[in-house]
XYZ file of C-alpha atoms in Angstrom:
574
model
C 12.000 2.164 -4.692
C 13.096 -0.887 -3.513
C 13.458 -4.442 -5.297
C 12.094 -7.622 -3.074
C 11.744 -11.154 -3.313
C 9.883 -13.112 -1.257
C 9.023 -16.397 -1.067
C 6.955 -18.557 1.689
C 7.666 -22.388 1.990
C 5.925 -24.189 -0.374
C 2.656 -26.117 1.341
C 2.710 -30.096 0.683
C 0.054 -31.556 -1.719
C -1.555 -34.458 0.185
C -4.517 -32.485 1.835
C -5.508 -28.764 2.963
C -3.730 -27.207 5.546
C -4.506 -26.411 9.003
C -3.527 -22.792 10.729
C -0.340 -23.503 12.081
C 0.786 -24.332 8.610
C -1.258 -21.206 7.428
C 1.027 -18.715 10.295
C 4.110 -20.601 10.020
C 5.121 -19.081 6.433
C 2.559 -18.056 4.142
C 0.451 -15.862 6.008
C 3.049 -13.760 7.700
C 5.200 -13.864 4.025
C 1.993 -12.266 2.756
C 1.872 -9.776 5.188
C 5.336 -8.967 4.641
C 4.516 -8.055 0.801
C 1.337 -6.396 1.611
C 3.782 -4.391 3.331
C 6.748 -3.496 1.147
C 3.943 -3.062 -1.255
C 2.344 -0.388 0.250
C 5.508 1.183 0.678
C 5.408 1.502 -3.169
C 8.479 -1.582 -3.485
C 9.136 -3.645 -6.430
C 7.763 -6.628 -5.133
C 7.547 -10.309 -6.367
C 5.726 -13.236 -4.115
C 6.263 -16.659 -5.186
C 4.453 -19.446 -3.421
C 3.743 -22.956 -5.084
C 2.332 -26.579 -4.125
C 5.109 -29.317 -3.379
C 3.980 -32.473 -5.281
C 6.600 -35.029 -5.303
C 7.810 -37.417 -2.936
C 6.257 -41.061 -1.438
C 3.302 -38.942 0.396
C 1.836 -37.754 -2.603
C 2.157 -41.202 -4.124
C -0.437 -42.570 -1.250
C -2.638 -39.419 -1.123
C -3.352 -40.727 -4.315
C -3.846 -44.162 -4.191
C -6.556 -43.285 -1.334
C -8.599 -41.259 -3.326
C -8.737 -43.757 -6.124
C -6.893 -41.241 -8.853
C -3.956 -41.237 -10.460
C -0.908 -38.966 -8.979
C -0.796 -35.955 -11.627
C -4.594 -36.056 -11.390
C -4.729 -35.967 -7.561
C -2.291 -32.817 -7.259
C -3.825 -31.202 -10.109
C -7.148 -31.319 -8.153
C -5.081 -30.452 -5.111
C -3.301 -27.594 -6.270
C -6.894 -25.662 -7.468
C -7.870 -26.870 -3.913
C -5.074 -25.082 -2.280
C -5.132 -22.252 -5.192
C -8.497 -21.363 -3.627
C -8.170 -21.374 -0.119
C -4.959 -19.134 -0.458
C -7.047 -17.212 -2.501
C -9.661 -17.356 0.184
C -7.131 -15.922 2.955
C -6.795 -13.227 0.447
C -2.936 -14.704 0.155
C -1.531 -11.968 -2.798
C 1.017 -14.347 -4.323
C 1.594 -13.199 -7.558
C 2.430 -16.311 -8.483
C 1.366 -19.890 -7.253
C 3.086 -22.407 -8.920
C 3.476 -26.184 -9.335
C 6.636 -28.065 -8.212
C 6.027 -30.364 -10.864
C 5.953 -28.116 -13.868
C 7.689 -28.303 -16.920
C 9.582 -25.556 -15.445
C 10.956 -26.755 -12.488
C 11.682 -30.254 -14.285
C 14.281 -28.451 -16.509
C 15.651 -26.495 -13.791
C 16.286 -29.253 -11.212
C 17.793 -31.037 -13.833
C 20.143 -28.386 -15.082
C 21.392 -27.421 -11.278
C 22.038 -31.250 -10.847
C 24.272 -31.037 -14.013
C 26.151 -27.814 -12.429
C 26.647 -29.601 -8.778
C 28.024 -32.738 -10.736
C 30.485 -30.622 -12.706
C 31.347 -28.775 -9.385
C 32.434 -32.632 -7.732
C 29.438 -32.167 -5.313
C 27.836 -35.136 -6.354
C 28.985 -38.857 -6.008
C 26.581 -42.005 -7.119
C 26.925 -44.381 -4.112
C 25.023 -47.888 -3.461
C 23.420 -48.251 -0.374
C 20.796 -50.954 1.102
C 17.103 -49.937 1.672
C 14.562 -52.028 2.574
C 11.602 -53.443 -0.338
C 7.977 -54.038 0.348
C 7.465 -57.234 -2.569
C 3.432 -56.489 -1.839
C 3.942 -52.947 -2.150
C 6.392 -53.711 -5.325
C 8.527 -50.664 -3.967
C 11.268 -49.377 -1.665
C 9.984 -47.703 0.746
C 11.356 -44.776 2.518
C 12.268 -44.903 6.454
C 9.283 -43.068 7.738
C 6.901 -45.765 5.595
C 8.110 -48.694 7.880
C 6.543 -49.180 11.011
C 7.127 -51.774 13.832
C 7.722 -52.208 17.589
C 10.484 -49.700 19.135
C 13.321 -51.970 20.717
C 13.779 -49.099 23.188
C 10.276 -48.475 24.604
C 8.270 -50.686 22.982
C 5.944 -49.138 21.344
C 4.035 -50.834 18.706
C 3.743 -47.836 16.155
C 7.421 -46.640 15.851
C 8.664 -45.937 12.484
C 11.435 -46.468 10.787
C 13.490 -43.146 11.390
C 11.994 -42.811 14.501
C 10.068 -43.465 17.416
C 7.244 -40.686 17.920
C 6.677 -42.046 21.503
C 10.605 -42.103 22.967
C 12.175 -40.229 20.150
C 14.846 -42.285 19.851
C 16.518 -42.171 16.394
C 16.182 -45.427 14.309
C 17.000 -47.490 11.508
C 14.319 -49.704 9.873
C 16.339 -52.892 10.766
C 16.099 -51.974 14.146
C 12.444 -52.354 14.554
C 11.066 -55.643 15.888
C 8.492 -57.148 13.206
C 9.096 -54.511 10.917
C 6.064 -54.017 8.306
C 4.904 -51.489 5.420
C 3.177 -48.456 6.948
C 1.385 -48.310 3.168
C -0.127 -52.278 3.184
C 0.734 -53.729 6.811
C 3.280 -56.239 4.757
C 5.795 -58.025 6.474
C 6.930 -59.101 3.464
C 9.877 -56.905 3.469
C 13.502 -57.611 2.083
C 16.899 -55.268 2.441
C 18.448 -55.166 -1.490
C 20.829 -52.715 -2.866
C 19.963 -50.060 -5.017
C 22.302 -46.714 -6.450
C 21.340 -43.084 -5.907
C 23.091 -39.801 -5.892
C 24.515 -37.925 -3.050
C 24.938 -34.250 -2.781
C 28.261 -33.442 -0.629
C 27.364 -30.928 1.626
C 30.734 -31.630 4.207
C 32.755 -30.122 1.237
C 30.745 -26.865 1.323
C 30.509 -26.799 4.754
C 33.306 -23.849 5.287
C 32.019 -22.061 2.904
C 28.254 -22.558 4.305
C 29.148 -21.205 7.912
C 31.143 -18.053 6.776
C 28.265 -17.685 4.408
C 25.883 -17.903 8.020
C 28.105 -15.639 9.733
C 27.940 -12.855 7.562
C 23.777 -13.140 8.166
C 24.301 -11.133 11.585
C 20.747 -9.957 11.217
C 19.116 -13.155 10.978
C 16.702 -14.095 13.603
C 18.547 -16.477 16.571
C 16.365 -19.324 16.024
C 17.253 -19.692 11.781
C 20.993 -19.550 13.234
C 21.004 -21.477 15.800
C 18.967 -24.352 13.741
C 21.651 -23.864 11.199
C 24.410 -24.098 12.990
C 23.177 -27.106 15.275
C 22.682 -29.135 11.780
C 26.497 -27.701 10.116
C 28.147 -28.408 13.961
C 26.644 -30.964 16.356
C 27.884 -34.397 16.713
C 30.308 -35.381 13.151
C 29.129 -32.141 11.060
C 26.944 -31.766 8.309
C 26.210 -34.853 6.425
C 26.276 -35.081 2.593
C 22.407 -36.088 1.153
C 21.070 -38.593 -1.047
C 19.198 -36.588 -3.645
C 17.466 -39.026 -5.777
C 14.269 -41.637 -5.036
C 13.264 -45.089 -6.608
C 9.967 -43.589 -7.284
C 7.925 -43.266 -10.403
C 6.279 -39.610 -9.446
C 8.848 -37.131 -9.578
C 11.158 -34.837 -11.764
C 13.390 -37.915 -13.519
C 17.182 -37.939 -13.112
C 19.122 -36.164 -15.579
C 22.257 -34.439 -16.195
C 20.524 -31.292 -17.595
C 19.670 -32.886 -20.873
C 21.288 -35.612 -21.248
C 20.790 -39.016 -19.649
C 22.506 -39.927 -16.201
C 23.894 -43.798 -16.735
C 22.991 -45.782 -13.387
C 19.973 -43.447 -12.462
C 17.648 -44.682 -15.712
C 13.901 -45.198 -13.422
C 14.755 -43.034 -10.827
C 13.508 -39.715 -9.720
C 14.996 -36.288 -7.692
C 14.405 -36.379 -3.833
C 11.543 -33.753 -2.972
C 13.879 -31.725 -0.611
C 15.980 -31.567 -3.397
C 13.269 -30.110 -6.392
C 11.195 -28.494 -3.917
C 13.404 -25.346 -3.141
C 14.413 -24.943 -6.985
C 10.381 -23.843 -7.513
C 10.863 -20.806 -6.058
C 12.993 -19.849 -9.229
C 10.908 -22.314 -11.642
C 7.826 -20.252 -9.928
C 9.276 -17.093 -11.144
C 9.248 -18.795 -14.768
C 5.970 -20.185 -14.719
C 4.645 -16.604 -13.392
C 6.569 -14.931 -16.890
C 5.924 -17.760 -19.264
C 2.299 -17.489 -17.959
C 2.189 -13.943 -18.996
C 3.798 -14.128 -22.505
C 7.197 -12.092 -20.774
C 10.642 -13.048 -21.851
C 13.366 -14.581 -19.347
C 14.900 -11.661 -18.810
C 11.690 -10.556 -16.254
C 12.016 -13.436 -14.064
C 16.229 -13.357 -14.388
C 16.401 -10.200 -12.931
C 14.948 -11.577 -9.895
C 16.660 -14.252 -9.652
C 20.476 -14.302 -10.855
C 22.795 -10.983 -10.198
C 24.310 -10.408 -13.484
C 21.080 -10.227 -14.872
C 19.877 -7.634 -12.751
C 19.005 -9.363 -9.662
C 22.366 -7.470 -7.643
C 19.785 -4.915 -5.977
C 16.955 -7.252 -4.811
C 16.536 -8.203 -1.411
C 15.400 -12.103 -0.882
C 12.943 -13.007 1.762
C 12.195 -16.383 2.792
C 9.388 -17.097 5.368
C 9.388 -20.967 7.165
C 8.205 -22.959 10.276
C 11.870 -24.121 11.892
C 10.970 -27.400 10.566
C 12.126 -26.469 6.841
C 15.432 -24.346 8.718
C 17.813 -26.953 7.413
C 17.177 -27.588 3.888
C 16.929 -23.699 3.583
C 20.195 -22.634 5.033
C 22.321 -25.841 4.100
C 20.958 -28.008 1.465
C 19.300 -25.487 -0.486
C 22.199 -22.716 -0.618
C 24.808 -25.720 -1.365
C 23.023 -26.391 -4.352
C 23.332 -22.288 -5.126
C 26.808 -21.720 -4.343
C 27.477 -24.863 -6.211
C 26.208 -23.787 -9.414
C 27.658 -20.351 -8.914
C 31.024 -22.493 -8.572
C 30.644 -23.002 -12.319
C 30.489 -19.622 -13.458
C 26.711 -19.030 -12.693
C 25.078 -16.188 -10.878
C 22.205 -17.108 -8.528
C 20.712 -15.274 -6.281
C 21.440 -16.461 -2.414
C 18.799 -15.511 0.182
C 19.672 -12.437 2.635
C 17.353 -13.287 5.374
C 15.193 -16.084 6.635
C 11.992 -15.508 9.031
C 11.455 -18.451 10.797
C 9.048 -19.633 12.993
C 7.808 -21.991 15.900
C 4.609 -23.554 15.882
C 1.103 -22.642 16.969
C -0.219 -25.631 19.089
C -3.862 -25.973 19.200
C -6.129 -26.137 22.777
C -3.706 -27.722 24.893
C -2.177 -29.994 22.623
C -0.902 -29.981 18.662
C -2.869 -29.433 15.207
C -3.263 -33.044 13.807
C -3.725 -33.652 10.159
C -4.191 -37.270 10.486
C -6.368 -37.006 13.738
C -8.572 -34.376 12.052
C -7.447 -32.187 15.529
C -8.021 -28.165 14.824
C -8.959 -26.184 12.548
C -8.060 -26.153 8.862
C -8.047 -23.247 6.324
C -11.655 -24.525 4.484
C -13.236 -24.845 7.813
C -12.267 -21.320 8.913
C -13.253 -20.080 6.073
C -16.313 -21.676 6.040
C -17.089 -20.059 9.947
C -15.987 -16.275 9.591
C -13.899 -14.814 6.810
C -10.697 -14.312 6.428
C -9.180 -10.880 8.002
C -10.303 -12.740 12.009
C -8.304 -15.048 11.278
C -4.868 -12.964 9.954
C -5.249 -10.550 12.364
C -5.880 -13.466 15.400
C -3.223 -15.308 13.762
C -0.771 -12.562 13.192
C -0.861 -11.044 16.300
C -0.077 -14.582 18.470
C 2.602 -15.186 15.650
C 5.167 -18.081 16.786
C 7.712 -15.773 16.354
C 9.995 -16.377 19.729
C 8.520 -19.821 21.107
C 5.817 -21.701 20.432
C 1.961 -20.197 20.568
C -1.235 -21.471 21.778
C -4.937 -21.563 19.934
C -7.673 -21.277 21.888
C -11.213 -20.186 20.912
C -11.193 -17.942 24.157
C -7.985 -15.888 22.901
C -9.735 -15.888 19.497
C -13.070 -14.714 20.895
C -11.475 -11.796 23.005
C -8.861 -10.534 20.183
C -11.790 -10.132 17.499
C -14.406 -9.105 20.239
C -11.666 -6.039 21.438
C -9.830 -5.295 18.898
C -11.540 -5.692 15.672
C -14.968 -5.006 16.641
C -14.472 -2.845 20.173
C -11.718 -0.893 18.803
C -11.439 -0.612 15.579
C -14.978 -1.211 14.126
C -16.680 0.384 16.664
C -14.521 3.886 15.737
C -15.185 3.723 12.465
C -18.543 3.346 12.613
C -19.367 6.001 15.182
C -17.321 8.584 13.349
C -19.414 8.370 9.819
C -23.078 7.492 10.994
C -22.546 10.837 13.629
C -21.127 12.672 10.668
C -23.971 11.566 8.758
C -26.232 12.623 11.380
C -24.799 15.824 11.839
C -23.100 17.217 9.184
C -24.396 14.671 6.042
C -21.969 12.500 3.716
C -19.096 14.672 3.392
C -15.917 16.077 5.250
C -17.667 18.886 7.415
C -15.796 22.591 7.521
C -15.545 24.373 10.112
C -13.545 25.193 13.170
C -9.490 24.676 13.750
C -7.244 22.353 14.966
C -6.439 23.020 18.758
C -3.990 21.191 21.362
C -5.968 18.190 21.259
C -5.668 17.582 17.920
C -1.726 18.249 17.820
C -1.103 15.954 20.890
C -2.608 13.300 18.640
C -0.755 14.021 15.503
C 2.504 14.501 17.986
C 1.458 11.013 19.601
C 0.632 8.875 16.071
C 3.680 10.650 13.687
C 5.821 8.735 17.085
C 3.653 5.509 16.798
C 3.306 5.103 13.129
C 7.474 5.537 13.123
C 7.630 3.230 15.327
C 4.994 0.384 13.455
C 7.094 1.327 10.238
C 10.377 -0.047 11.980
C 8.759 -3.240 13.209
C 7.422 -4.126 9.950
C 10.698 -3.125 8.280
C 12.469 -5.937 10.979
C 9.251 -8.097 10.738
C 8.950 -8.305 14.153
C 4.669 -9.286 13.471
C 3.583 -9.801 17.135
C 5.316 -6.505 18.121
C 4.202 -4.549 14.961
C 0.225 -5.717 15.762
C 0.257 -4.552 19.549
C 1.735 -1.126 17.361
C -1.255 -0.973 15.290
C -3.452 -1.585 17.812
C -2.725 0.962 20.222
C -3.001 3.363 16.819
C -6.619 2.279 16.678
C -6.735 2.898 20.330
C -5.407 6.444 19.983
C -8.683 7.663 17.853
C -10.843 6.151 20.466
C -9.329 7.949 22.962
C -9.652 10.864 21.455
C -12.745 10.551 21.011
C -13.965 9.503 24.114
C -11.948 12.994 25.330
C -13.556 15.202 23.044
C -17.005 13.954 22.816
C -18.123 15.304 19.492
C -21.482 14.413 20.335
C -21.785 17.237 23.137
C -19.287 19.625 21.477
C -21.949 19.734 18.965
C -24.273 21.060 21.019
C -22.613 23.912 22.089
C -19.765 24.538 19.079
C -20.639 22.795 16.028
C -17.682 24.195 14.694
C -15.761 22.264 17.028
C -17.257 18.907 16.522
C -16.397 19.909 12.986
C -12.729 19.650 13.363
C -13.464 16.925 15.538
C -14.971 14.764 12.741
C -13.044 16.224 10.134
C -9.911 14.883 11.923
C -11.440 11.467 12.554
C -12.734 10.754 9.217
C -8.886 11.118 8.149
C -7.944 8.794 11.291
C -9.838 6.307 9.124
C -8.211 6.746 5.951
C -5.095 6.715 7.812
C -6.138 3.137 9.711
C -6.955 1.907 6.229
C -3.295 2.256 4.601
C -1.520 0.844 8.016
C -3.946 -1.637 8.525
C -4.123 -3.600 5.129
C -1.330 -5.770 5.579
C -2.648 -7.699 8.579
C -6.857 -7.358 7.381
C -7.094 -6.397 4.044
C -11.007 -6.657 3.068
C -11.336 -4.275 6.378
C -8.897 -1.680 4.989
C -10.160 -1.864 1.613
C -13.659 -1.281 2.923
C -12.312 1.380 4.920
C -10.398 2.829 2.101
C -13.417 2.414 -0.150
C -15.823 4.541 2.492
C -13.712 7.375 2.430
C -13.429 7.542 -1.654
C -9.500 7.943 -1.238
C -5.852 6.193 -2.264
C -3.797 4.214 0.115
C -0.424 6.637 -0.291
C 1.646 5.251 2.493
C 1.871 8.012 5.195
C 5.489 9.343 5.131
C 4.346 12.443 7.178
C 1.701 11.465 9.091
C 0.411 15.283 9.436
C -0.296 15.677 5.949
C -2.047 12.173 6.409
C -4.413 13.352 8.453
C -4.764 16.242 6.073
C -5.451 14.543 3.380
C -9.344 14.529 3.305
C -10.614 18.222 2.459
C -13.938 20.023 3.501
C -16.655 18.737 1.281
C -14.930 15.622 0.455
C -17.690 12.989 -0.028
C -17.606 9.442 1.893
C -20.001 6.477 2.288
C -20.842 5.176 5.540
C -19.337 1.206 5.464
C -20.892 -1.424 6.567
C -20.207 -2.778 10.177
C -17.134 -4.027 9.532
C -16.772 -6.949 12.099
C -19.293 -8.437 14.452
C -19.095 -10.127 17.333
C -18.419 -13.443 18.261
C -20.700 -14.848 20.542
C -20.354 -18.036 23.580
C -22.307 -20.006 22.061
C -20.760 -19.757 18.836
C -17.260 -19.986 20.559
C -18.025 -23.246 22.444
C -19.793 -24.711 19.344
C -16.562 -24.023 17.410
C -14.465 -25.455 20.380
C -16.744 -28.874 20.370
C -16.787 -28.885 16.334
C -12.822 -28.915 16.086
C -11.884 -31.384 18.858
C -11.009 -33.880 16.810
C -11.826 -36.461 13.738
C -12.330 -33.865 10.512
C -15.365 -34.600 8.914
């Protein structure tokens, strides 16, 4: 049995998220541990909300509440759509726990005693109506390049070209629409990644397994133009884990808080201490996850992202690891990282502020959850950016789910019903038919095992597919239906070997649509022992073995339904 971690990129508090979120890291993370856990690993899934930072600050003061209350509500909100997705996380934390408080504050202690961090005073601009500084992105004004009147601070969305806030023409706050801006100096903490930047790329060099686009992301940020940069680390914010040096105070930083980027990847290892202190377990359990002399040498650490997050997770993050290991400590490093592109919506991309696509409690709300993971799964972003439309939606749960797969299960147990009543029937032997199709799935079922063992998703669906697709076939060849007329004997064997194709469709299938393979799993009254031989799979449901006939298990989607959804989602979220 094997030991693995896995974590998904935390979601960001200020509102639900839409699919592309949803496939760029926790759905396909969950599949992942579906997976390994089927394979009878020792598996831990850590997943949390990311509440810090200026965003969450104005979520806030929208909805009228204070900031802890806001994410508080926000994190059950997010708690129960993952739950809705049937997301197995076995925990889902809160960056802005107790936990992760006293963590990011000890790791900044270890970085400063390892020289990677150096108080500098820089200039940043100060809304007076706003009575804050206010980050890059939260100043808006014309673009001297193209001109366009919306361009922010960092950048400009409409030319792209890279900016500084005192480049803008009538500069104003994105939060108020104050011009009342002023520059003024203010202190914060940089963490110096360019002196761990040898040490980062013959890290990212030994990672020879690693996806091209995490590596290539990685090595454009450590490479291009002067190198990596070092990073401020700390905020003039009020929400936020406050700046210490583990316990003690940190002179110059009194009122200031951690940057997000800089708290947000220490939850995954506060997550694991939330999910043991949560349980009444001592530190030990979630150390031997997490740091190597503590037991943690044999785990395998999976991290699932859009290419968006690439940086922070193979720079920024890891400096801040082999930093503290610098000191004598023993952290875990990750040993791979799944990245991914992003799913575009229609014809053009998912919009959170334009209410554009659809978002987890509106698909929810429409069909549940295993057409979505299996629509979303199989069109993963995996190798270039992927397209939503409603008629690639429609046609993959029309033909596969309900054409395919469905429709084989339920014509195998309400004919066996017919025929032969509620059990496994007896009867009649195995012939060449039969073999070719153990021959034909003990290749196939090899082969869906290696994909999901390299996480290649979009690969590993079209593999489970064509599975489903073999038991039609074979049933379409060997008509049980007339064989009974003449041999019942042989539709017998027939069934006998079908009803087992379902069991065996339950175990492979419940990583992508889990309610489906439970139901499955359910009907035929049996255990989900992954199928190391597939022959004694398909064995594994004796004569007189008693099974319920499931309900349907998907149904159609319909035109009208398809072009109501397509109309509904356009735009402006209600």
């Amino acid at each position: 049995m094997s030991r693995v971690l896995i974590t998904s990129a935390i979601p960001y508090i200020n509102g639900i998220k839409h699919l592309g979120n949803l496939v760029g890291s926790m759905l396909p993370a969950d599949l992942y541990a579906r997976y390994r856990r089927g394979r009878g690993d020792e598996v831990l899934f850590l997943c949390a909300t990311d509440e810090h930072g200026t965003p969450a600050e104005i979520a806030a003061q929208k909805a009228g509440k204070p900031v802890a209350e806001y994410c508080a509500e926000m994190w059950q909100t997010q708690k129960a759509l993952s739950d809705g997705f049937l997301l197995s996380f076995d925990k889902f934390g809160r960056s802005s726990s107790p936990q992760n408080r006293q963590l990011t504050q000890h790791f900044a202690a270890k970085l400063h005693e390892a020289g990677l961090i150096e108080e500098r005073t820089e200039t940043q601009v100060y809304s007076n109506a706003d009575g804050r500084f206010l980050p890059d992105r939260y100043i808006e004004g014309t673009c001297p390049n193209c001109g366009h009147d919306k361009a922010r601070g960092d950048q400009c969305e409409n030319c792209t070209k890279q900016l500084d806030p005192v480049d803008l023409i009538e500069p104003r706050s994105a939060i108020s629409g104050s011009t009342d801006l002023e520059v003024r100096e203010t202190k914060h903490l940089y963490l110096l990644q360019s002196k761990m930047r040898d040490d980062l790329r013959e890290w990212i060099d030994t990672r020879t397994d690693w996806p091209i686009l995490t590596t290539s992301i990685a090595k454009k940020w450590l490479d291009d133009g002067d190198g990596l940069q070092d990073r401020g680390i700390t905020r003039d914010l009020e929400w936020g884990v406050p700046v210490r040096r583990g316990d003690g105070d940190w002179p110059g930083m009194e009122g200031k808080v951690f940057y997000v980027w800089f708290d947000a990847p220490i939850e995954y290892i506060a997550c694991a201490k939330e999910w043991t202190d949560e349980k009444g377990m001592p530190d030990a359990d979630w150390q031997r996850w997490w740091r190597t002399d503590h037991g943690a040498d044999d785990v395998r650490y999976v991290q699932f992202m859009g290419k968006d997050n690439v940086p922070f997770h193979t720079l920024s993050f890891p400096v801040t690891i082999m930093g503290a290991n610098s000191t004598g400590e023993d952290w875990k490093l990750v040993d791979y990282i799944k990245s991914f592109n992003y799913l575009n919506y229609d014809g053009g991309q998912f919009s959170t502020s334009q209410g554009r696509g659809v978002f987890m409690d509106q698909a929810l709300s429409i069909l549940p959850a295993d057409y979505w993971r299996w629509y979303l799964l199989r069109n993963a972003p995996e190798n270039g950016d992927s397209e939503f439309t409603w008629e690639t939606f429609q046609a993959a749960s029309n033909r596969d789910l309900a054409d395919v797969l469905g429709n084989f299960v339920s014509r195998v147990t309400k004919f066996c019903r017919s025929k032969f009543d509620e059990t496994v029937p007896q009867g009649g032997t195995y012939g060449p038919e039969e073999e070719a199709v153990i021959a034909d799935l003990t290749t196939r079922v090899a082969e869906y095992t290696r994909l999901m063992d390299a996480i290649e998703i979009r690969k590993a669906a079209a593999e489970l597919r064509a599975i489903w697709v073999v038991g039609n076939e074979y049933l379409q060849r060997t008509a049980p239906w007339t064989a009974f007329k003449e041999d019942p004997d042989r539709a017998a064997a027939i069934i006998r070997l079908s009803l087992s194709l379902i069991r065996l469709y339950g175990i492979l299938s419940q990583p992508f649509i889990p309610d489906a393979a439970n139901a499955m799993l359910k009907a035929m009254r049996t255990d989900a022992a992954w199928p190391n031989d597939v022959s004694q799979a398909l064995d594994a449901l004796p004569a007189g073995h008693a099974f319920d006939v499931p309900e349907n298990l998907f149904a159609k989607i319909t035109d009208e339904s398809r072009d109501d959804w397509a109309a509904r989602f356009s735009g402006t979220r209600d």
